[in-house]
Structure formats: C-alpha cells, structure tokens
mmCIF file of C-alpha atoms in Angstrom:
data_model
loop_
_atom_site.group_PDB
_atom_site.id
_atom_site.type_symbol
_atom_site.label_atom_id
_atom_site.label_comp_id
_atom_site.label_asym_id
_atom_site.label_seq_id
_atom_site.Cartn_x
_atom_site.Cartn_y
_atom_site.Cartn_z
ATOM 1 C CA UNK A 158 52.089 43.784 82.848
ATOM 2 C CA UNK A 159 51.420 42.740 79.669
ATOM 3 C CA UNK A 160 54.022 42.688 77.385
ATOM 4 C CA UNK A 161 53.684 41.833 73.120
ATOM 5 C CA UNK A 162 57.110 41.566 71.450
ATOM 6 C CA UNK A 163 57.853 41.358 68.146
ATOM 7 C CA UNK A 164 60.142 39.984 66.390
ATOM 8 C CA UNK A 165 60.544 38.023 69.969
ATOM 9 C CA UNK A 166 62.504 35.303 67.483
ATOM 10 C CA UNK A 167 64.755 36.866 66.217
ATOM 11 C CA UNK A 168 68.040 37.431 67.432
ATOM 12 C CA UNK A 169 67.479 40.885 69.291
ATOM 13 C CA UNK A 170 64.104 40.530 70.464
ATOM 14 C CA UNK A 171 64.172 36.955 71.806
ATOM 15 C CA UNK A 172 67.246 38.051 73.978
ATOM 16 C CA UNK A 173 65.148 40.641 75.349
ATOM 17 C CA UNK A 174 62.197 37.902 75.678
ATOM 18 C CA UNK A 175 64.666 35.239 77.379
ATOM 19 C CA UNK A 176 64.960 38.554 79.914
ATOM 20 C CA UNK A 177 61.834 39.413 80.425
ATOM 21 C CA UNK A 178 60.295 36.018 80.856
ATOM 22 C CA UNK A 179 62.601 35.747 84.173
ATOM 23 C CA UNK A 180 60.110 38.235 85.818
ATOM 24 C CA UNK A 181 57.283 36.700 86.285
ATOM 25 C CA UNK A 182 55.230 40.086 86.819
ATOM 26 C CA UNK A 183 55.024 40.219 82.974
ATOM 27 C CA UNK A 184 53.298 38.425 81.021
ATOM 28 C CA UNK A 185 54.258 38.117 77.169
ATOM 29 C CA UNK A 186 53.004 37.225 74.010
ATOM 30 C CA UNK A 187 55.671 36.774 71.345
ATOM 31 C CA UNK A 188 54.591 37.841 67.696
ATOM 32 C CA UNK A 189 56.898 36.853 64.784
ATOM 33 C CA UNK A 190 56.491 35.401 61.334
ATOM 34 C CA UNK A 191 58.898 32.544 61.836
ATOM 35 C CA UNK A 192 61.411 33.583 58.619
ATOM 36 C CA UNK A 193 64.589 32.707 57.691
ATOM 37 C CA UNK A 194 66.245 35.275 60.329
ATOM 38 C CA UNK A 195 63.524 34.114 62.989
ATOM 39 C CA UNK A 196 64.195 30.661 64.947
ATOM 40 C CA UNK A 197 62.499 29.005 68.084
ATOM 41 C CA UNK A 198 65.288 27.284 68.814
ATOM 42 C CA UNK A 199 66.602 30.491 70.508
ATOM 43 C CA UNK A 200 62.972 30.853 72.434
ATOM 44 C CA UNK A 201 63.583 27.482 74.014
ATOM 45 C CA UNK A 202 63.573 27.252 77.101
ATOM 46 C CA UNK A 203 61.178 30.687 78.142
ATOM 47 C CA UNK A 204 58.449 29.005 76.209
ATOM 48 C CA UNK A 205 58.683 26.451 79.262
ATOM 49 C CA UNK A 206 57.707 28.944 81.386
ATOM 50 C CA UNK A 207 53.768 29.706 81.860
ATOM 51 C CA UNK A 208 54.086 33.664 81.610
ATOM 52 C CA UNK A 209 55.193 33.405 77.707
ATOM 53 C CA UNK A 210 52.594 32.339 74.862
ATOM 54 C CA UNK A 211 53.932 32.424 71.399
ATOM 55 C CA UNK A 212 51.490 33.792 67.753
ATOM 56 C CA UNK A 213 52.865 32.886 64.507
ATOM 57 C CA UNK A 214 52.013 36.249 62.968
ATOM 58 C CA UNK A 215 52.612 38.570 60.182
ATOM 59 C CA UNK A 216 52.905 42.247 61.216
ATOM 60 C CA UNK A 217 52.156 43.453 56.981
ATOM 61 C CA UNK A 218 49.304 41.518 57.723
ATOM 62 C CA UNK A 219 47.026 44.079 59.734
ATOM 63 C CA UNK A 220 43.834 41.996 60.321
ATOM 64 C CA UNK A 221 46.001 39.797 62.288
ATOM 65 C CA UNK A 222 47.879 42.604 63.980
ATOM 66 C CA UNK A 223 45.128 44.184 65.105
ATOM 67 C CA UNK A 224 43.383 41.314 66.222
ATOM 68 C CA UNK A 225 46.790 40.279 68.624
ATOM 69 C CA UNK A 226 46.543 43.643 70.217
ATOM 70 C CA UNK A 227 43.371 43.931 70.644
ATOM 71 C CA UNK A 228 42.449 40.238 72.610
ATOM 72 C CA UNK A 229 45.453 40.421 74.096
ATOM 73 C CA UNK A 230 45.342 44.004 75.534
ATOM 74 C CA UNK A 231 49.458 45.071 76.030
ATOM 75 C CA UNK A 232 50.592 47.726 78.335
ATOM 76 C CA UNK A 233 53.922 47.893 76.615
ATOM 77 C CA UNK A 234 54.839 46.880 72.808
ATOM 78 C CA UNK A 235 58.554 46.842 72.009
ATOM 79 C CA UNK A 236 58.201 46.870 67.943
ATOM 80 C CA UNK A 237 61.745 44.335 66.814
ATOM 81 C CA UNK A 238 60.087 43.212 63.519
ATOM 82 C CA UNK A 239 62.398 44.020 60.707
ATOM 83 C CA UNK A 240 64.323 42.564 58.281
ATOM 84 C CA UNK A 241 67.480 44.044 58.848
ATOM 85 C CA UNK A 242 70.805 42.412 56.668
ATOM 86 C CA UNK A 243 71.940 45.310 54.087
ATOM 87 C CA UNK A 244 73.745 42.693 51.648
ATOM 88 C CA UNK A 245 69.878 41.260 51.272
ATOM 89 C CA UNK A 246 68.127 44.870 51.304
ATOM 90 C CA UNK A 247 70.312 45.504 48.436
ATOM 91 C CA UNK A 248 69.667 42.666 46.330
ATOM 92 C CA UNK A 249 65.997 41.542 47.513
ATOM 93 C CA UNK A 250 64.550 45.688 49.031
ATOM 94 C CA UNK A 251 60.822 45.007 48.236
ATOM 95 C CA UNK A 252 60.789 42.206 51.582
ATOM 96 C CA UNK A 253 62.591 45.066 53.900
ATOM 97 C CA UNK A 254 60.151 47.555 52.797
ATOM 98 C CA UNK A 255 56.371 45.645 53.209
ATOM 99 C CA UNK A 256 57.784 44.583 56.650
ATOM 100 C CA UNK A 257 59.960 47.723 58.095
ATOM 101 C CA UNK A 258 57.248 50.064 56.455
ATOM 102 C CA UNK A 259 53.990 48.913 56.231
ATOM 103 C CA UNK A 260 54.336 46.196 59.121
ATOM 104 C CA UNK A 261 55.402 49.270 61.227
ATOM 105 C CA UNK A 262 52.656 50.920 60.116
ATOM 106 C CA UNK A 263 50.322 48.665 60.894
ATOM 107 C CA UNK A 264 51.694 47.636 64.565
ATOM 108 C CA UNK A 265 51.088 51.713 64.339
ATOM 109 C CA UNK A 266 47.400 52.019 63.722
ATOM 110 C CA UNK A 267 46.601 49.003 65.410
ATOM 111 C CA UNK A 268 48.166 50.425 69.223
ATOM 112 C CA UNK A 269 46.264 53.632 67.993
ATOM 113 C CA UNK A 270 42.654 51.895 67.542
ATOM 114 C CA UNK A 271 43.517 49.994 70.517
ATOM 115 C CA UNK A 272 44.991 52.572 72.403
ATOM 116 C CA UNK A 273 41.691 54.797 71.698
ATOM 117 C CA UNK A 274 40.100 52.382 73.050
ATOM 118 C CA UNK A 275 41.218 51.836 76.771
ATOM 119 C CA UNK A 276 40.043 53.801 79.773
ATOM 120 C CA UNK A 277 41.888 56.667 80.841
ATOM 121 C CA UNK A 278 44.038 55.112 83.561
ATOM 122 C CA UNK A 279 45.523 52.396 80.909
ATOM 123 C CA UNK A 280 46.043 54.957 78.945
ATOM 124 C CA UNK A 281 48.917 56.532 81.130
ATOM 125 C CA UNK A 282 50.591 53.330 81.442
ATOM 126 C CA UNK A 283 50.593 51.852 77.749
ATOM 127 C CA UNK A 284 53.603 52.669 75.429
ATOM 128 C CA UNK A 285 55.498 51.014 72.651
ATOM 129 C CA UNK A 286 58.712 51.093 71.569
ATOM 130 C CA UNK A 287 60.137 50.836 68.006
ATOM 131 C CA UNK A 288 64.172 49.415 67.635
ATOM 132 C CA UNK A 289 66.232 51.115 65.093
ATOM 133 C CA UNK A 290 69.480 51.346 64.018
ATOM 134 C CA UNK A 291 72.244 53.471 63.530
ATOM 135 C CA UNK A 292 72.752 52.982 60.129
ATOM 136 C CA UNK A 293 69.638 55.385 59.616
ATOM 137 C CA UNK A 294 71.604 58.540 60.059
ATOM 138 C CA UNK A 295 75.105 57.115 57.217
ATOM 139 C CA UNK A 296 78.008 57.606 58.123
ATOM 140 C CA UNK A 297 80.853 59.212 59.297
ATOM 141 C CA UNK A 298 84.160 60.109 59.229
ATOM 142 C CA UNK A 299 87.256 58.962 61.373
ATOM 143 C CA UNK A 300 87.253 62.662 62.870
ATOM 144 C CA UNK A 301 83.176 63.196 62.757
ATOM 145 C CA UNK A 302 82.014 62.756 66.417
ATOM 146 C CA UNK A 303 79.653 59.729 66.910
ATOM 147 C CA UNK A 304 76.047 60.192 65.848
ATOM 148 C CA UNK A 305 73.535 61.621 68.847
ATOM 149 C CA UNK A 306 69.813 62.041 69.261
ATOM 150 C CA UNK A 307 69.577 65.061 67.017
ATOM 151 C CA UNK A 308 71.836 63.587 64.055
ATOM 152 C CA UNK A 309 70.640 64.199 60.724
ATOM 153 C CA UNK A 310 68.386 60.974 58.746
ATOM 154 C CA UNK A 311 71.246 60.668 55.314
ATOM 155 C CA UNK A 312 70.445 56.800 55.251
ATOM 156 C CA UNK A 313 72.508 54.817 52.618
ATOM 157 C CA UNK A 314 70.862 51.535 51.614
ATOM 158 C CA UNK A 315 67.524 49.665 50.955
ATOM 159 C CA UNK A 316 67.277 48.553 55.060
ATOM 160 C CA UNK A 317 68.405 51.558 56.503
ATOM 161 C CA UNK A 318 65.874 53.538 54.498
ATOM 162 C CA UNK A 319 63.559 51.412 54.950
ATOM 163 C CA UNK A 320 64.583 51.942 59.384
ATOM 164 C CA UNK A 321 64.420 55.344 58.897
ATOM 165 C CA UNK A 322 60.892 55.433 57.249
ATOM 166 C CA UNK A 323 59.858 53.938 60.007
ATOM 167 C CA UNK A 324 60.988 55.966 62.807
ATOM 168 C CA UNK A 325 59.357 58.628 60.659
ATOM 169 C CA UNK A 326 56.224 56.852 61.140
ATOM 170 C CA UNK A 327 56.753 56.394 64.626
ATOM 171 C CA UNK A 328 57.140 60.195 65.404
ATOM 172 C CA UNK A 329 53.835 61.325 63.603
ATOM 173 C CA UNK A 330 52.193 59.272 64.877
ATOM 174 C CA UNK A 331 52.923 60.601 68.173
ATOM 175 C CA UNK A 332 53.326 64.442 67.227
ATOM 176 C CA UNK A 333 49.815 63.447 65.151
ATOM 177 C CA UNK A 334 47.283 60.827 67.826
ATOM 178 C CA UNK A 335 49.855 61.549 70.602
ATOM 179 C CA UNK A 336 50.263 57.573 70.678
ATOM 180 C CA UNK A 337 52.958 57.459 73.353
ATOM 181 C CA UNK A 338 55.361 56.029 71.939
ATOM 182 C CA UNK A 339 60.023 55.911 72.237
ATOM 183 C CA UNK A 340 62.382 54.509 69.836
ATOM 184 C CA UNK A 341 65.361 53.645 70.363
ATOM 185 C CA UNK A 342 68.631 53.673 67.719
ATOM 186 C CA UNK A 343 71.521 51.441 68.324
ATOM 187 C CA UNK A 344 74.727 49.911 66.838
ATOM 188 C CA UNK A 345 76.010 46.745 65.453
ATOM 189 C CA UNK A 346 74.868 43.771 67.840
ATOM 190 C CA UNK A 347 76.388 40.216 68.531
ATOM 191 C CA UNK A 348 76.254 37.858 70.636
ATOM 192 C CA UNK A 349 74.652 33.721 71.375
ATOM 193 C CA UNK A 350 71.996 32.483 68.699
ATOM 194 C CA UNK A 351 72.402 35.634 66.269
ATOM 195 C CA UNK A 352 72.255 34.526 62.655
ATOM 196 C CA UNK A 353 74.845 33.162 60.441
ATOM 197 C CA UNK A 354 75.303 36.437 57.445
ATOM 198 C CA UNK A 355 76.279 38.742 60.418
ATOM 199 C CA UNK A 356 80.066 38.913 60.960
ATOM 200 C CA UNK A 357 81.146 38.010 63.974
ATOM 201 C CA UNK A 358 79.002 34.371 63.497
ATOM 202 C CA UNK A 359 79.098 33.812 60.341
ATOM 203 C CA UNK A 360 83.695 34.406 60.857
ATOM 204 C CA UNK A 361 83.573 32.276 63.985
ATOM 205 C CA UNK A 362 81.646 29.333 62.061
ATOM 206 C CA UNK A 363 83.524 29.993 58.882
ATOM 207 C CA UNK A 364 86.740 29.300 61.284
ATOM 208 C CA UNK A 365 85.623 26.595 62.482
ATOM 209 C CA UNK A 366 85.181 24.648 59.185
ATOM 210 C CA UNK A 367 88.596 25.815 58.023
ATOM 211 C CA UNK A 368 87.218 28.421 55.276
ATOM 212 C CA UNK A 369 87.935 31.485 53.771
ATOM 213 C CA UNK A 370 87.497 34.229 55.990
ATOM 214 C CA UNK A 371 85.942 37.618 53.694
ATOM 215 C CA UNK A 372 86.411 40.820 54.673
ATOM 216 C CA UNK A 373 84.936 43.439 52.390
ATOM 217 C CA UNK A 374 87.362 46.173 50.459
ATOM 218 C CA UNK A 375 90.263 47.227 52.293
ATOM 219 C CA UNK A 376 88.370 45.754 55.798
ATOM 220 C CA UNK A 377 88.911 49.322 56.760
ATOM 221 C CA UNK A 378 85.152 49.918 58.061
ATOM 222 C CA UNK A 379 84.705 51.207 61.548
ATOM 223 C CA UNK A 380 81.187 49.722 63.131
ATOM 224 C CA UNK A 381 80.466 50.702 67.321
ATOM 225 C CA UNK A 382 79.913 46.904 68.567
ATOM 226 C CA UNK A 383 76.897 46.258 71.302
ATOM 227 C CA UNK A 384 76.305 42.825 73.443
ATOM 228 C CA UNK A 385 72.849 41.726 72.609
ATOM 229 C CA UNK A 386 72.337 40.889 76.290
ATOM 230 C CA UNK A 387 72.982 44.627 77.309
ATOM 231 C CA UNK A 388 70.715 46.191 74.744
ATOM 232 C CA UNK A 389 67.712 43.992 76.066
ATOM 233 C CA UNK A 390 68.555 45.425 79.334
ATOM 234 C CA UNK A 391 68.952 48.455 78.017
ATOM 235 C CA UNK A 392 65.263 48.471 75.849
ATOM 236 C CA UNK A 393 63.737 47.604 79.401
ATOM 237 C CA UNK A 394 65.353 50.719 80.465
ATOM 238 C CA UNK A 395 63.563 52.935 77.999
ATOM 239 C CA UNK A 396 59.889 51.285 78.023
ATOM 240 C CA UNK A 397 59.621 51.971 82.274
ATOM 241 C CA UNK A 398 61.260 54.885 82.591
ATOM 242 C CA UNK A 399 62.040 56.455 79.407
ATOM 243 C CA UNK A 400 59.739 59.749 79.273
ATOM 244 C CA UNK A 401 57.564 59.427 75.796
ATOM 245 C CA UNK A 402 58.556 60.663 72.805
ATOM 246 C CA UNK A 403 61.577 60.977 73.503
ATOM 247 C CA UNK A 404 64.318 58.618 71.233
ATOM 248 C CA UNK A 405 67.585 56.929 72.756
ATOM 249 C CA UNK A 406 70.778 56.170 71.301
ATOM 250 C CA UNK A 407 72.286 53.449 72.337
ATOM 251 C CA UNK A 408 76.360 51.454 72.403
ATOM 252 C CA UNK A 409 79.250 50.421 73.852
ATOM 253 C CA UNK A 410 81.269 53.099 72.966
ATOM 254 C CA UNK A 411 83.564 50.222 71.024
ATOM 255 C CA UNK A 412 84.689 50.932 67.605
ATOM 256 C CA UNK A 413 86.815 48.259 65.583
ATOM 257 C CA UNK A 414 87.308 47.769 61.799
ATOM 258 C CA UNK A 415 86.099 44.900 59.789
ATOM 259 C CA UNK A 416 89.830 43.449 59.709
ATOM 260 C CA UNK A 417 91.046 44.072 62.936
ATOM 261 C CA UNK A 418 87.542 42.700 64.594
ATOM 262 C CA UNK A 419 88.310 39.656 62.588
ATOM 263 C CA UNK A 420 91.989 39.468 63.600
ATOM 264 C CA UNK A 421 90.537 39.589 67.513
ATOM 265 C CA UNK A 422 88.037 36.728 66.696
ATOM 266 C CA UNK A 423 91.056 34.162 64.917
ATOM 267 C CA UNK A 424 93.367 35.261 67.911
ATOM 268 C CA UNK A 425 90.374 33.825 70.697
ATOM 269 C CA UNK A 426 90.100 31.002 68.072
ATOM 270 C CA UNK A 427 93.587 29.942 68.273
ATOM 271 C CA UNK A 428 93.194 29.807 72.057
ATOM 272 C CA UNK A 429 89.631 28.030 71.813
ATOM 273 C CA UNK A 430 90.781 25.474 69.499
ATOM 274 C CA UNK A 431 94.020 23.708 69.325
ATOM 275 C CA UNK A 432 93.128 21.290 67.101
ATOM 276 C CA UNK A 433 92.850 22.933 63.686
ATOM 277 C CA UNK A 434 90.819 22.764 60.742
ATOM 278 C CA UNK A 435 92.870 21.566 57.783
ATOM 279 C CA UNK A 436 96.717 21.595 59.169
ATOM 280 C CA UNK A 437 96.402 25.194 59.472
ATOM 281 C CA UNK A 438 98.810 26.935 62.444
ATOM 282 C CA UNK A 439 96.625 29.946 63.036
ATOM 283 C CA UNK A 440 92.895 30.984 61.360
ATOM 284 C CA UNK A 441 94.984 34.464 61.057
ATOM 285 C CA UNK A 442 95.817 32.681 57.618
ATOM 286 C CA UNK A 443 92.647 32.671 56.778
ATOM 287 C CA UNK A 444 91.714 36.222 55.434
ATOM 288 C CA UNK A 445 90.935 36.609 52.612
ATOM 289 C CA UNK A 446 90.252 40.974 51.164
ATOM 290 C CA UNK A 447 86.919 40.509 48.147
ATOM 291 C CA UNK A 448 84.901 42.792 46.712
ATOM 292 C CA UNK A 449 83.851 46.089 48.391
ATOM 293 C CA UNK A 450 80.170 46.352 48.665
ATOM 294 C CA UNK A 451 77.844 49.108 46.647
ATOM 295 C CA UNK A 452 77.596 52.086 49.090
ATOM 296 C CA UNK A 453 79.164 50.537 52.053
ATOM 297 C CA UNK A 454 79.029 53.296 54.842
ATOM 298 C CA UNK A 455 82.860 53.678 56.270
ATOM 299 C CA UNK A 456 81.849 54.247 60.171
ATOM 300 C CA UNK A 457 78.586 55.048 62.395
ATOM 301 C CA UNK A 458 79.688 55.801 66.149
ATOM 302 C CA UNK A 459 76.855 56.426 68.683
ATOM 303 C CA UNK A 460 77.055 58.870 71.652
ATOM 304 C CA UNK A 461 75.142 57.079 74.063
ATOM 305 C CA UNK A 462 75.588 60.292 76.578
ATOM 306 C CA UNK A 463 71.611 60.595 77.461
ATOM 307 C CA UNK A 464 70.354 56.721 77.969
ATOM 308 C CA UNK A 465 73.429 57.184 80.633
ATOM 309 C CA UNK A 466 72.600 60.516 81.864
ATOM 310 C CA UNK A 467 68.772 60.530 82.320
ATOM 311 C CA UNK A 468 68.430 56.536 82.503
ATOM 312 C CA UNK A 469 72.326 55.437 84.037
ATOM 313 C CA UNK A 470 71.932 52.643 81.740
ATOM 314 C CA UNK A 471 75.582 51.307 80.964
ATOM 315 C CA UNK A 472 77.038 48.210 79.493
ATOM 316 C CA UNK A 473 77.583 45.661 81.266
ATOM 317 C CA UNK A 474 79.955 43.524 79.172
ATOM 318 C CA UNK A 475 83.734 44.920 77.353
ATOM 319 C CA UNK A 476 84.066 43.894 73.366
ATOM 320 C CA UNK A 477 86.717 41.276 74.919
ATOM 321 C CA UNK A 478 84.192 39.574 77.745
ATOM 322 C CA UNK A 479 81.423 39.900 75.630
ATOM 323 C CA UNK A 480 82.882 38.487 72.378
ATOM 324 C CA UNK A 481 84.756 35.278 74.523
ATOM 325 C CA UNK A 482 81.218 34.504 75.710
ATOM 326 C CA UNK A 483 79.160 35.087 72.284
ATOM 327 C CA UNK A 484 83.101 32.088 70.616
ATOM 328 C CA UNK A 485 81.686 29.941 73.791
ATOM 329 C CA UNK A 486 78.682 29.996 72.482
ATOM 330 C CA UNK A 487 78.787 29.198 68.657
ATOM 331 C CA UNK A 488 81.395 26.246 69.408
ATOM 332 C CA UNK A 489 79.809 24.851 71.981
ATOM 333 C CA UNK A 490 76.544 24.701 69.158
ATOM 334 C CA UNK A 491 78.501 24.096 66.590
ATOM 335 C CA UNK A 492 77.163 20.726 65.833
ATOM 336 C CA UNK A 493 73.305 21.647 66.372
ATOM 337 C CA UNK A 494 73.433 24.896 63.921
ATOM 338 C CA UNK A 495 72.321 24.468 61.436
ATOM 339 C CA UNK A 496 74.872 26.192 59.032
ATOM 340 C CA UNK A 497 74.394 25.338 55.310
ATOM 341 C CA UNK A 498 70.948 26.224 55.701
ATOM 342 C CA UNK A 499 72.241 29.294 55.456
ATOM 343 C CA UNK A 500 75.335 29.276 53.445
ATOM 344 C CA UNK A 501 73.215 30.315 50.466
ATOM 345 C CA UNK A 502 73.875 34.154 49.235
ATOM 346 C CA UNK A 503 76.211 34.884 52.463
ATOM 347 C CA UNK A 504 78.795 37.393 52.432
ATOM 348 C CA UNK A 505 80.343 39.176 55.634
ATOM 349 C CA UNK A 506 78.243 42.382 56.816
#
C-alpha cells in the first residue's frame, strides 16, 4: 500500500507518519515544504525506516505536486498540508489563501489526473482524505449542541474561511468528477512536537522560563481537546474503513475553557517542577489577562458519534493522561527546543 502524506513534517502530519511507518505494509512518501511550522525533528526516527521517503515540495506548485503523485502512484493520499494558526491568518492572510485553497486545488487536480489514468482495479482502492477543522462551522453558544457533520459552515477567521473553501473544493471534485474523497473535521489537537505558537506548548514553555502566561480576554472561550495520536489513529480508520464521499467529525468530548486549561497545566507543572524559576511558589501566579483577539470564537464542540458508531473509533487518552504525556515530553525536551526562533509575534490561541 503506497501512501502520500502532505504536511507530514507538521504537528498532526508527523504523528500520522510515525504511526504509519510502524506498519511494513505501507510505503510512505512525505511531502512538506518545511515552513516555520514544520520540523524534521518530529520525523527523526521515522526517517530511518526503509519504508519512508521525504520530498520537499510546496503544494502551491502544481507541476511539483503533479510529478510527485504521478511518479509515486499512491493508493492513499492524506492531505494535512495547511497553514493553521488563527492569529497569523489575521495578521497575514495571504499564505492561508495560497496553501489552504490553491494548494488543495492543486492536490485535487493532480490526484484527478492520476486517478483517471490508472487501472479500474487500482481506481477502486484509491482514496483522498482531506483533513480539516471544526472551525469551519463557526462557534457555538453555551447551550448549543455540538457540531455534527451536517452543521452549517460559518467560518469566522481568514484561517477557518480558507479551510472551509478547501472543504468545498474537495466535495466538488467528488460530486463533479467522482474522485473518491473523504473529509474529516477535528477539534483542537495537542501533544508532543506541537509548535510553540499554540496554546498548550506555549504555556508549558513559558512556565519553564518563568514568563507571564497570557490569556485572551476573560479566558471563557471553550475548546474541545483531542490528543494528537488519537487523531492519527482516527485518520487511518477513516481512510481504510470510511465511506467514499462522507465526512467524519473527530473530537474527544473534552470541553475546557482556556482559563481552566491553563490552570490545569499550571497545577501539573507545580507537581512536576519542584524548583520553580524566579522564586515563584506556583505557576498560577504567572497568569495574566490580555486584550481579546478580533472575532474570537466563543465555543467549539464536536459530536463524534458518527465515527464512533460507523467506524468504531474512540479516543484512547483521557484529557488528564494526554496532558501529562504532553507536559512530560516538553519538559524532557525543553533543552532541544528552539524556542527563541519562534518567539516573535507569539500569542496564545
């Protein structure tokens, strides 16, 4: 089974690759342009395996994408290549339009050309899985039921609008050209190797440095948190067991306000780090509130009953177990993290 993973050096993509590479039945090609959000460190051991190849390719370059797909002859394509940080999309929307919309178009068109030219037997096995976000649905009130696969698209930021656009392209290529696609929308991910602009690693690393822990507004915004390795397992389940043309929501039924999340991180850090920086007694002392960001969504929540009922996927990690694993990884690897290179413009998400 030949598998392409775009964005395979990114946070979620690398977790998927690390899981796939353990199965010798898979021959894997990772496509990644190695932007600031990618790191080969996350694939360090995977790249030692004989069933994994890496190619530096920008999906906004159609000729390169077309050549890679044609030459590799994949059975599966996982598309995880994306610009993902909301704050950056507000400040610099253009890369999000190029990567998330034009890049997805290039992948779909190159996949269609490839798929149209292969044997009927190989066509039956081919799958294109597009990985998206719950943010395409907008936000929820406290009393609203969680997002389902049928929820209306109401994106709020340039990031979520670009992902919504790419979702529509994927569905259009299926309906118009019969390209065998699947689509997933996930909740907020966390885990080892996550980039430091995201909330959980940012808070952990600021604790280690004794820096203030900024929280937007009151911190009452609610997110549903999913451990990244559980997400990777769900993606494999969808591409191997899912129904062509269907979308699947992936979440952990784990809603936390940003403020409660930061407090939980601080409490675990208090247990783990006995000698605290700058003579503080508890990391909770470092919490500060800053001005809210524009268009900040109030609440995300995912209804994962479809993937559970139809494909038998359930998250393996509780939030406490996943968070403790994440904190342990960042504490153990803090000396190897190039935090300074990622500090400029960082804000909590």
